[in-house]
C-alpha positions as a printed NumPy array, in Angstrom:
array([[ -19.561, -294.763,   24.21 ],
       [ -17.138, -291.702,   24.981],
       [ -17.859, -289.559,   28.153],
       [ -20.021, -286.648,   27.09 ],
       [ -18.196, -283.29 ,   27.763],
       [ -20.191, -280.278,   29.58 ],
       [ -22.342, -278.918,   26.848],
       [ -25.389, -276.004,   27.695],
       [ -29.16 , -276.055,   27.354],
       [ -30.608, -273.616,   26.106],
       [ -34.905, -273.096,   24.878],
       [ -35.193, -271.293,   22.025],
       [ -38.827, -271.107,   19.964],
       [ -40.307, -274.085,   22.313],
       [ -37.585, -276.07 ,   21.538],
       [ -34.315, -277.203,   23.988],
       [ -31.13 , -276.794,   22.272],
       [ -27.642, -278.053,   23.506],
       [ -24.834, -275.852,   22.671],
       [ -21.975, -278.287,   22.422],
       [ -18.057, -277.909,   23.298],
       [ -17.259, -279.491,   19.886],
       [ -18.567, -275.846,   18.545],
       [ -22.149, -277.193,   16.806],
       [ -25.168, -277.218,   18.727],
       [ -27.689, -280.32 ,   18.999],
       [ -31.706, -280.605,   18.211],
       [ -32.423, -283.126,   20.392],
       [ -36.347, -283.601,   19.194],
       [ -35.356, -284.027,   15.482],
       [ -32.179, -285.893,   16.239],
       [ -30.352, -283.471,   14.105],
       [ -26.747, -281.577,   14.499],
       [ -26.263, -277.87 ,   13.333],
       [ -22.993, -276.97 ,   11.905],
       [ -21.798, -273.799,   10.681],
       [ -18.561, -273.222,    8.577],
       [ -17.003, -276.401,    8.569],
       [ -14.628, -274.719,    5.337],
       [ -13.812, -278.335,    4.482],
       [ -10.009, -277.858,    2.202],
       [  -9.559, -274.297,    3.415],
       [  -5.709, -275.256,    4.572],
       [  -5.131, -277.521,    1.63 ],
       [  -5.718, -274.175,   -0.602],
       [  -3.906, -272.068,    1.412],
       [  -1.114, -274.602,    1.052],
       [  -1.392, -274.553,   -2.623],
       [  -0.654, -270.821,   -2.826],
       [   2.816, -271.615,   -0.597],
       [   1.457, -270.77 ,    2.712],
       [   2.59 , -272.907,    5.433],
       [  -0.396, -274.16 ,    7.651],
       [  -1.585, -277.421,    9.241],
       [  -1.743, -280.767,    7.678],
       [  -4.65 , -282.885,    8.779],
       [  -7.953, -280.523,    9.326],
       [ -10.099, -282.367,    7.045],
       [  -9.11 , -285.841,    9.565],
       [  -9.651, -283.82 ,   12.36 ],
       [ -12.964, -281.997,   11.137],
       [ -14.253, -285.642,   10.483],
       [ -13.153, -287.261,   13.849],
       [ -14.865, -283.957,   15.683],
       [ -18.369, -285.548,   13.493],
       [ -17.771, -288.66 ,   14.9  ],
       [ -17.158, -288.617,   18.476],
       [ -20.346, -286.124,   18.273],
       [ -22.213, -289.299,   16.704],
       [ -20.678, -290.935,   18.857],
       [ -22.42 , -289.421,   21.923],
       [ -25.414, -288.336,   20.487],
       [ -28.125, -290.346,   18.418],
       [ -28.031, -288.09 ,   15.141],
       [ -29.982, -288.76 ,   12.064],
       [ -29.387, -285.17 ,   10.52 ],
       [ -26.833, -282.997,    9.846],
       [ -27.29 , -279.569,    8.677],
       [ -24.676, -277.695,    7.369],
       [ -25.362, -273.424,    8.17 ],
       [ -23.371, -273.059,    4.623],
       [ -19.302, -273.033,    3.617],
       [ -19.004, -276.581,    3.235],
       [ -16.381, -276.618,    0.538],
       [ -14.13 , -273.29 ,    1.257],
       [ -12.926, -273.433,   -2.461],
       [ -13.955, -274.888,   -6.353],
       [ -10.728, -276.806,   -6.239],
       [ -11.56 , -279.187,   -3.76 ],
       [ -13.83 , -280.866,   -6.356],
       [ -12.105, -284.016,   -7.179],
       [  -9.615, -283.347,   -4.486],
       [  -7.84 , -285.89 ,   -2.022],
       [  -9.539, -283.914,    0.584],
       [ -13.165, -284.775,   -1.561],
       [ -12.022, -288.605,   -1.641],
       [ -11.63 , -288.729,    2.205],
       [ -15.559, -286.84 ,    2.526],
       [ -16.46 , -289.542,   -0.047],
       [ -15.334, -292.46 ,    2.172],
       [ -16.232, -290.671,    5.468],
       [ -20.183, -290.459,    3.709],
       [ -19.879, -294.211,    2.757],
       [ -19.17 , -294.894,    6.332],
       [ -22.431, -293.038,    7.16 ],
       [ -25.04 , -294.759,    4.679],
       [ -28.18 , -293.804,    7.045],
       [ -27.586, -290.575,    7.35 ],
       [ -29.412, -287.413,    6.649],
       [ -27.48 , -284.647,    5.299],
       [ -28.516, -280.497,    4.359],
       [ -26.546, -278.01 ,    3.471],
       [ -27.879, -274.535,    3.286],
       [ -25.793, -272.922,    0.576],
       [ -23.308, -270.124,    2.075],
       [ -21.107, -267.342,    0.21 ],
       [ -18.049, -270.28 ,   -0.559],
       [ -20.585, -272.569,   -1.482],
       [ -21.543, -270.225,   -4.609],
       [ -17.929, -270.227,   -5.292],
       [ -16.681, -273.888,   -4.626],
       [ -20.   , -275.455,   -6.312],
       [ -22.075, -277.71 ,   -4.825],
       [ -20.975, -281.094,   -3.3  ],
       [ -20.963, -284.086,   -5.912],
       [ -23.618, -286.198,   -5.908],
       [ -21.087, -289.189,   -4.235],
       [ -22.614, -287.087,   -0.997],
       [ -25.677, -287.838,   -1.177],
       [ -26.551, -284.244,    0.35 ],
       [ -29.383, -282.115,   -0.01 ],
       [ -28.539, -278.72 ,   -1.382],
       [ -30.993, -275.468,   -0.713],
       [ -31.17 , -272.102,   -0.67 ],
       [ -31.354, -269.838,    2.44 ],
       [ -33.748, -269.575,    4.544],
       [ -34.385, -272.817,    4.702],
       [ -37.449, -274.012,    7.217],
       [ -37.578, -276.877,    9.821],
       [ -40.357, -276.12 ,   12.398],
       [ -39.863, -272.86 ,   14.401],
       [ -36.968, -272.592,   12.979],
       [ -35.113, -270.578,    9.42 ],
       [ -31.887, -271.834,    9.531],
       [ -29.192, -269.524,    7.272],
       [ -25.912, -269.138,    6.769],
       [ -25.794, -264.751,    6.632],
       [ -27.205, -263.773,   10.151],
       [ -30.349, -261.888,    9.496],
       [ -33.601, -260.975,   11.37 ],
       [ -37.619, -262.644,   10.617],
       [ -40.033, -261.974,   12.504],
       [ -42.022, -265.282,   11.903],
       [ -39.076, -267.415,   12.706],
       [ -36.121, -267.753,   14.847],
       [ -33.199, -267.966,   13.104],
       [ -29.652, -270.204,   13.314],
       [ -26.591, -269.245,   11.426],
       [ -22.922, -268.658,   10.378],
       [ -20.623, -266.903,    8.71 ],
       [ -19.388, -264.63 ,   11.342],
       [ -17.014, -267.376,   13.168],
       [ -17.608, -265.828,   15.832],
       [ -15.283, -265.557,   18.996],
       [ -15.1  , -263.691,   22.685],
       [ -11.953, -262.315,   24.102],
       [ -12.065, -263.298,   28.025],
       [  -9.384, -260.954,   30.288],
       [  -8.65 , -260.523,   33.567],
       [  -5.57 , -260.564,   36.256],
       [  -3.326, -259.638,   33.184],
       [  -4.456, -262.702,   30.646],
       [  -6.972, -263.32 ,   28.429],
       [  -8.266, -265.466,   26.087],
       [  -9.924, -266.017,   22.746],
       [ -12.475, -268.273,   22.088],
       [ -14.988, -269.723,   20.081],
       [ -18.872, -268.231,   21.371],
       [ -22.03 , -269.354,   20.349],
       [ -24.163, -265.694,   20.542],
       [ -27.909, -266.31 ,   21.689],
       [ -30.451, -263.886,   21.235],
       [ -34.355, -263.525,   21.459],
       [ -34.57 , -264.156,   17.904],
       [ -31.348, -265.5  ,   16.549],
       [ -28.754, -267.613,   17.409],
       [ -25.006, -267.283,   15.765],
       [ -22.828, -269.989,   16.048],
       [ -19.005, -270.361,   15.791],
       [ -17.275, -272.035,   13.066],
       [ -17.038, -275.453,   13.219],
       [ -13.645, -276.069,   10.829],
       [ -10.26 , -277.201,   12.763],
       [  -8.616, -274.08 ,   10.273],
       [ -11.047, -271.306,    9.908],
       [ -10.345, -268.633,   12.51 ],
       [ -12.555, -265.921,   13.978],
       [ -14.514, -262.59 ,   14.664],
       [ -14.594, -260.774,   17.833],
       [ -18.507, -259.584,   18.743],
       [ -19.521, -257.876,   21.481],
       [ -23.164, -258.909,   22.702],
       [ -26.134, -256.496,   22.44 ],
       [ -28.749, -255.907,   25.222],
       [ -30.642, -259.407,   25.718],
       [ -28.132, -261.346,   23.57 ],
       [ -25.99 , -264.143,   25.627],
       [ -22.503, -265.31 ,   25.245],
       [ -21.616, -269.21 ,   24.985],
       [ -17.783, -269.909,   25.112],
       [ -16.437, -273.389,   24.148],
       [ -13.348, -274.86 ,   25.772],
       [ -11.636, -278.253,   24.785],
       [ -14.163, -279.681,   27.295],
       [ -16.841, -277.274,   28.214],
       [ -19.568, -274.705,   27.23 ],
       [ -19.862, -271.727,   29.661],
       [ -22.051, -268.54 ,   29.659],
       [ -19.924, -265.724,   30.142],
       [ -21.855, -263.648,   33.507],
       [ -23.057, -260.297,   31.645],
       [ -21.654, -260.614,   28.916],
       [ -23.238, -257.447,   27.348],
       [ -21.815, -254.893,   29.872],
       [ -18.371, -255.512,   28.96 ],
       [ -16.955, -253.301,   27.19 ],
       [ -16.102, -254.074,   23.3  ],
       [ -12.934, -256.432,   22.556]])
C-alpha cells in the first residue's frame, strides 16, 4: 500500500472528515469518498473545437481514484455533480476507458448528485452502474449538492465553484486548489486533472484548506486577508 500523503481532519455535524491532498475529502464512518467536478472529457471537447490542451486527463483523473482506493478502504463514491463535462462524451473513447475503469471496480458503490453539465451531457449509461439523483441529496447529517447553498437542518458539501486561494508573500505567490470550511457548509475544489479555478476570499468563521502535490494545509487567518 502507497504512503499516505498529509491530509487534514476536520469535525463537521458530529462527524470527522479528512480533507485530502488528492483534492476530495474522505467519510471515514461510511467508508465513502466525496468528489466534486471531476468534468470527465472536458479536454477531449475542447480539443474537438481545435484548442490545444492536454492529452491524458481522463488516465490521470482515474489513477488519482485509485491510489485514493488505494490508501483508503472506500465502498462509496459520491460524485458533488459534473461528471460528464459534455453530451458528446456518450459513446466516447473517453466513456470506454470509465467503462473498463467501473469493470475493474465491481463492488463498488457509486452516486452522483446531478450538477449543471450533468443536465447537459445526460446521465451516465447504465454500463456504470451509478446511481443518479437530484440535489439535495441526504446521507445522515449531511445534504450533499453540487450549487453551494445554505439549510438550516443540514450541513451541506458541494461544488461547482472550483474553488482556489492565491498565497503571496516575499514577491511570489501561488494558486491553489482550497477546500472552504464553514459552520454550515463545506466547498470543495474540483477534482478534474483539466478544470481550472475560482479565487474566494473566506468570510468571518469560514476556513481555508490548500492542497499541494503532497499536503493539505490551513492557511493561518485566512479571512483577514485581504481579497485576491
Amino acid at each position: 500500500m502507497p504512503d499516505r500523503l498529509p491530509s487534514a481532519i476536520v469535525a463537521l455535524a458530529g462527524e470527522e472528515i479528512e480533507l485530502l491532498p488528492q483534492r476530495a475529502a474522505y467519510w471515514p464512518s461510511k467508508r465513502m469518498l466525496i468528489v466534486a467536478d471531476i468534468h470527465f472529457g472536458k479536454a477531449a471537447a475542447f480539443r474537438a473545437q481545435g484548442v490545444p490542451v492536454p492529452h491524458g486527463t481522463t488516465v490521470q483523473n482515474l489513477s488519482a481514484l485509485d491510489d485514493i482506493s488505494a490508501q483508503r478502504e472506500i465502498a462509496h463514491i459520491l460524485f458533488l455533480g459534473d461528471f460528464l463535462h459534455a453530451k458528446a462524451v456518450q459513446g466516447s473513447a473517453t466513456m470506454q476507458a470509465l467503462i473498463a475503469w467501473r469493470t475493474s471496480q465491481p463492488g463498488l458503490r457509486m452516486t452522483l448528485v446531478r450538477g449543471n453539465h450533468d443536465s447537459h451531457a445526460g446521465d451516465p449509461p447504465d454500463a456504470l452502474g451509478m446511481e443518479v439523483v437530484d440535489e439535495p441529496h441526504r446521507i445522515g447529517p449531511f445534504l450533499f449538492c453540487h450549487h453551494p447553498a445554505v439549510h438550516d437542518n443540514a450541513y451541506v458539501f458541494a461544488g461547482h465553484v472550483h474553488p482556489v486561494y492565491h498565497l503571496a508573500g516575499r514577491g511570489d505567490a501561488l494558486r491553489l486548489p482550497c477546500f472552504l470550511i464553514g459552520s454550515g457548509h463545506a466547498l470543495l475544489p474540483s477534482f478534474g486533472a483539466f478544470t481550472g479555478g475560482f479565487a474566494v476570499r473566506p468570510s468571518a468563521g469560514e476556513r481555508i484548506f490548500v492542497t499541494a502535490d503532497d499536503a493539505v494545509l490551513e492557511v493561518p487567518s485566512a479571512s483577514r486577508r485581504p481579497a485576491p
